[in-house]
Short mmCIF file of C-alpha atoms in Angstrom, two decimals:
data_model
loop_
_atom_site.label_atom_id
_atom_site.label_comp_id
_atom_site.label_asym_id
_atom_site.label_seq_id
_atom_site.Cartn_x
_atom_site.Cartn_y
_atom_site.Cartn_z
CA ASP A 1 -21.37 160.13 -103.51
CA ILE A 2 -19.30 158.68 -100.67
CA GLN A 3 -21.40 158.16 -97.56
CA MET A 4 -19.60 158.67 -94.26
CA THR A 5 -21.35 156.87 -91.42
CA GLN A 6 -20.29 157.90 -87.95
CA SER A 7 -21.08 155.96 -84.80
CA PRO A 8 -22.31 156.54 -82.26
CA SER A 9 -24.32 159.66 -83.03
CA ALA A 10 -24.18 160.64 -79.36
CA MET A 11 -22.57 159.36 -76.22
CA SER A 12 -22.31 160.14 -72.53
CA ALA A 13 -18.93 159.78 -70.90
CA SER A 14 -17.09 160.82 -67.76
CA VAL A 15 -13.88 162.76 -67.33
CA GLY A 16 -11.00 160.31 -67.63
CA ASP A 17 -12.88 157.85 -69.85
CA ARG A 18 -11.38 156.44 -73.03
CA VAL A 19 -13.66 157.34 -75.93
CA SER A 20 -13.70 155.99 -79.48
CA ILE A 21 -15.69 157.27 -82.44
CA THR A 22 -15.90 155.32 -85.69
CA CYS A 23 -16.36 156.58 -89.23
CA ARG A 24 -17.10 154.16 -92.08
CA ALA A 25 -16.86 155.17 -95.73
CA SER A 26 -19.14 153.62 -98.33
CA GLN A 27 -16.10 152.95 -100.48
CA GLY A 28 -12.35 153.14 -100.01
CA ILE A 29 -10.92 156.61 -99.46
CA ASN A 30 -7.30 155.62 -98.78
CA ASN A 31 -6.30 157.86 -95.86
CA TYR A 32 -7.90 161.08 -97.10
CA LEU A 33 -9.76 161.54 -93.86
CA ALA A 34 -9.76 164.30 -91.27
CA TRP A 35 -11.40 164.68 -87.87
CA PHE A 36 -12.84 167.92 -86.52
CA GLN A 37 -14.09 169.13 -83.15
CA GLN A 38 -16.86 171.69 -82.92
CA LYS A 39 -18.10 173.47 -79.82
CA PRO A 40 -21.45 175.31 -79.73
CA GLY A 41 -21.38 178.57 -81.64
CA LYS A 42 -17.83 178.03 -82.86
CA ALA A 43 -16.23 177.00 -86.13
CA PRO A 44 -14.93 173.44 -86.48
CA LYS A 45 -11.30 172.85 -85.53
CA ARG A 46 -9.17 170.18 -87.23
CA LEU A 47 -7.73 167.58 -84.87
CA ILE A 48 -6.38 164.87 -87.18
CA TYR A 49 -5.48 164.77 -90.88
CA ALA A 50 -4.31 161.99 -93.17
CA ALA A 51 -6.33 159.68 -90.91
CA SER A 52 -3.69 159.52 -88.18
CA THR A 53 -1.56 162.69 -88.14
CA LEU A 54 -2.11 164.89 -85.11
CA GLN A 55 -2.67 168.56 -85.89
CA SER A 56 -0.02 170.83 -84.39
CA GLY A 57 -1.14 172.13 -81.01
CA VAL A 58 -3.73 169.41 -80.43
CA PRO A 59 -3.24 167.41 -77.20
CA SER A 60 -1.69 163.98 -77.59
CA ARG A 61 -4.70 162.32 -75.93
CA PHE A 62 -6.33 162.57 -79.36
CA SER A 63 -5.35 159.94 -81.93
CA GLY A 64 -6.64 158.67 -85.23
CA SER A 65 -6.31 155.35 -86.99
CA GLY A 66 -7.57 153.44 -89.99
CA SER A 67 -7.37 153.37 -93.75
CA GLY A 68 -9.60 152.39 -96.62
CA THR A 69 -13.14 152.36 -95.29
CA GLU A 70 -12.93 152.27 -91.49
CA PHE A 71 -11.48 154.97 -89.29
CA THR A 72 -11.41 155.69 -85.57
CA LEU A 73 -10.89 158.79 -83.46
CA THR A 74 -9.80 157.97 -79.92
CA ILE A 75 -9.56 160.24 -76.90
CA SER A 76 -7.42 158.40 -74.38
CA SER A 77 -8.57 160.28 -71.28
CA LEU A 78 -11.54 162.59 -71.73
CA GLN A 79 -11.07 166.11 -70.35
CA PRO A 80 -13.78 168.68 -69.53
CA GLU A 81 -12.85 170.75 -72.58
CA ASP A 82 -13.38 167.75 -74.88
CA PHE A 83 -17.16 167.75 -74.55
CA ALA A 84 -18.15 168.76 -78.07
CA THR A 85 -19.37 167.39 -81.38
CA TYR A 86 -16.91 165.53 -83.59
CA TYR A 87 -17.07 165.12 -87.37
CA CYS A 88 -15.12 163.08 -89.88
CA LEU A 89 -14.56 164.29 -93.43
CA GLN A 90 -13.45 162.46 -96.57
CA HIS A 91 -11.55 164.50 -99.16
CA ASN A 92 -10.64 161.77 -101.62
CA PHE A 93 -13.67 162.30 -103.88
CA TYR A 94 -16.07 165.07 -104.83
CA PRO A 95 -18.43 165.93 -103.37
CA ARG A 96 -16.49 166.13 -100.10
CA THR A 97 -18.63 164.51 -97.44
CA PHE A 98 -18.81 164.72 -93.67
CA GLY A 99 -20.07 162.21 -91.17
CA GLN A 100 -23.27 163.19 -89.41
CA GLY A 101 -21.43 164.03 -86.19
CA THR A 102 -20.96 162.50 -82.75
CA LYS A 103 -21.98 164.56 -79.76
CA VAL A 104 -19.94 163.74 -76.65
CA GLU A 105 -21.80 164.75 -73.52
CA ILE A 106 -21.00 164.69 -69.84
CA LYS A 107 -22.33 161.67 -67.94
CA GLU B 1 -1.62 184.53 -87.83
CA VAL B 2 -3.76 182.81 -90.42
CA GLN B 3 -7.21 184.38 -90.54
CA LEU B 4 -10.34 183.87 -92.60
CA VAL B 5 -13.16 186.33 -92.05
CA GLU B 6 -16.55 185.79 -93.67
CA SER B 7 -19.08 188.54 -94.26
CA GLY B 8 -22.19 189.31 -96.25
CA GLY B 9 -24.73 187.12 -94.51
CA GLY B 10 -28.20 188.31 -93.61
CA LEU B 11 -31.93 187.87 -94.07
CA VAL B 12 -33.14 187.35 -97.63
CA GLN B 13 -36.48 186.31 -99.09
CA PRO B 14 -36.92 183.02 -100.94
CA GLY B 15 -35.85 183.50 -104.53
CA GLY B 16 -33.50 186.30 -103.58
CA SER B 17 -29.76 186.70 -103.95
CA LEU B 18 -26.82 187.30 -101.66
CA THR B 19 -23.05 187.42 -102.05
CA LEU B 20 -20.76 186.17 -99.31
CA SER B 21 -17.13 187.21 -98.96
CA CYS B 22 -14.19 185.64 -97.19
CA ALA B 23 -11.15 187.82 -96.49
CA ALA B 24 -7.89 185.91 -96.07
CA SER B 25 -4.79 187.08 -94.26
CA GLY B 26 -1.63 185.70 -92.69
CA PHE B 27 -0.78 183.30 -95.51
CA THR B 28 -0.04 183.26 -99.23
CA PHE B 29 -3.59 183.14 -100.57
CA THR B 30 -2.49 182.36 -104.12
CA THR B 31 -1.02 179.01 -103.07
CA TYR B 32 -4.23 177.67 -101.53
CA SER B 33 -7.46 176.31 -102.89
CA MET B 34 -10.59 177.41 -101.04
CA ASN B 35 -13.89 175.90 -100.02
CA TRP B 36 -17.29 176.92 -98.72
CA VAL B 37 -18.98 174.70 -96.14
CA ARG B 38 -22.36 175.33 -94.52
CA GLN B 39 -24.20 174.23 -91.41
CA ALA B 40 -27.96 174.52 -91.09
CA PRO B 41 -29.21 175.38 -87.58
CA GLY B 42 -28.77 172.39 -85.29
CA LYS B 43 -27.51 170.21 -88.15
CA GLY B 44 -24.21 168.82 -89.41
CA LEU B 45 -21.64 170.14 -91.84
CA GLN B 46 -22.20 170.17 -95.59
CA TRP B 47 -19.52 170.95 -98.18
CA VAL B 48 -20.81 173.48 -100.72
CA SER B 49 -18.10 174.40 -103.21
CA TYR B 50 -14.39 174.32 -104.11
CA ILE B 51 -12.18 176.58 -106.18
CA SER B 52 -8.55 175.95 -107.05
CA SER B 53 -5.82 178.53 -106.49
CA SER B 54 -5.95 179.77 -110.08
CA SER B 55 -9.75 179.42 -110.40
CA SER B 56 -9.21 176.85 -113.15
CA THR B 57 -11.05 174.07 -111.29
CA ILE B 58 -14.42 174.51 -109.59
CA TYR B 59 -16.80 172.02 -108.01
CA TYR B 60 -20.25 172.35 -106.46
CA ALA B 61 -22.54 170.22 -104.36
CA ASP B 62 -25.54 169.06 -106.38
CA SER B 63 -27.86 170.96 -104.03
CA VAL B 64 -26.41 174.33 -105.11
CA LYS B 65 -25.27 173.64 -108.67
CA GLY B 66 -26.72 176.17 -111.11
CA ARG B 67 -27.70 178.57 -108.30
CA PHE B 68 -24.40 179.35 -106.53
CA THR B 69 -21.16 180.65 -108.08
CA ILE B 70 -17.80 180.52 -106.35
CA SER B 71 -15.04 182.94 -107.33
CA ARG B 72 -11.89 184.49 -105.94
CA ASP B 73 -9.80 187.61 -106.38
CA ASN B 74 -6.19 186.77 -105.66
CA ALA B 75 -5.17 190.42 -105.82
CA ARG B 76 -7.57 191.15 -102.96
CA ASN B 77 -6.96 187.88 -101.05
CA SER B 78 -10.68 187.28 -101.17
CA LEU B 79 -13.10 184.44 -101.84
CA TYR B 80 -16.74 184.90 -102.82
CA LEU B 81 -19.96 182.94 -103.04
CA GLN B 82 -22.70 184.41 -105.19
CA MET B 83 -25.99 182.79 -104.15
CA ASN B 84 -29.06 183.12 -106.38
CA SER B 85 -32.56 181.62 -106.27
CA LEU B 86 -32.21 181.12 -102.53
CA ARG B 87 -34.43 178.55 -100.82
CA ASP B 88 -35.49 178.02 -97.23
CA GLU B 89 -33.12 175.05 -97.07
CA ASP B 90 -30.13 177.30 -97.82
CA THR B 91 -30.51 178.82 -94.35
CA ALA B 92 -27.21 178.07 -92.61
CA VAL B 93 -23.97 179.41 -91.25
CA TYR B 94 -21.53 179.56 -94.15
CA TYR B 95 -17.84 178.98 -93.48
CA CYS B 96 -14.81 179.35 -95.73
CA ALA B 97 -11.84 177.03 -95.28
CA ARG B 98 -8.56 176.68 -97.13
CA ALA B 99 -6.94 173.59 -98.65
CA ARG B 100 -3.58 172.69 -100.15
CA GLY B 101 -1.92 169.55 -101.40
CA ALA B 102 -3.02 166.02 -100.62
CA TYR B 103 -3.82 166.35 -96.93
CA ASP B 104 -3.86 169.98 -95.79
CA TRP B 105 -7.61 170.36 -96.11
CA PHE B 106 -10.02 172.50 -94.10
CA ASP B 107 -7.69 174.21 -91.70
CA PRO B 108 -8.39 176.74 -90.42
CA TRP B 109 -12.02 177.83 -90.81
CA GLY B 110 -13.46 181.30 -90.61
CA GLN B 111 -15.94 182.23 -87.89
CA GLY B 112 -18.86 181.87 -90.29
CA THR B 113 -21.64 184.15 -91.53
CA LEU B 114 -25.34 183.40 -91.08
CA VAL B 115 -27.66 183.36 -94.07
CA THR B 116 -31.38 183.24 -93.29
CA VAL B 117 -33.81 182.64 -96.12
CA SER B 118 -37.31 183.50 -94.99
CA SER B 119 -40.33 185.50 -96.04
#
């Protein structure tokens, strides 16, 4: 199975900060990677697909980059509504696998 | 509006069975593959199962293989997950999510349905 290792697992940040979350795949997954945001009690919401394509309706402060085994989700200027847990997902191989999540908390 | 609505969750004893449903609307169901994903309380996301648009291709996570069965009824725009021999560790919120093509995976998700396995 492909292991998706996200880092950090949690972080504290302030409104306006630039935040980056990394996801490393145990083997190459091309760009079959998506990023999701999940708020407590809610279903995940897709932010980025194909590693770097912004989902329609998602603010442009979110961006994704990477290919192969290393990927990054960046929030250019953290907003109050961005405090949530973020997950990466690889869909190149079965079983589909998620990263363990990164919880972004208010500093 | 694209909508996925899960139902069928509840409390079941270890070893018991339950069938989850996912009702799809707002899109052409027959052109999408479907997935089940679960989330144990306070934990991360785990992919459970996949079914292609015609039901010709099916995959399962090892943790549910032989116990869970995914199916769909394209005439009813519905997805199902038959869960047998349930274990404590199957306790989770179960979500359905659609997929199509190379990159259009897991968008959107339903609101989820909670399955609790406990005696």
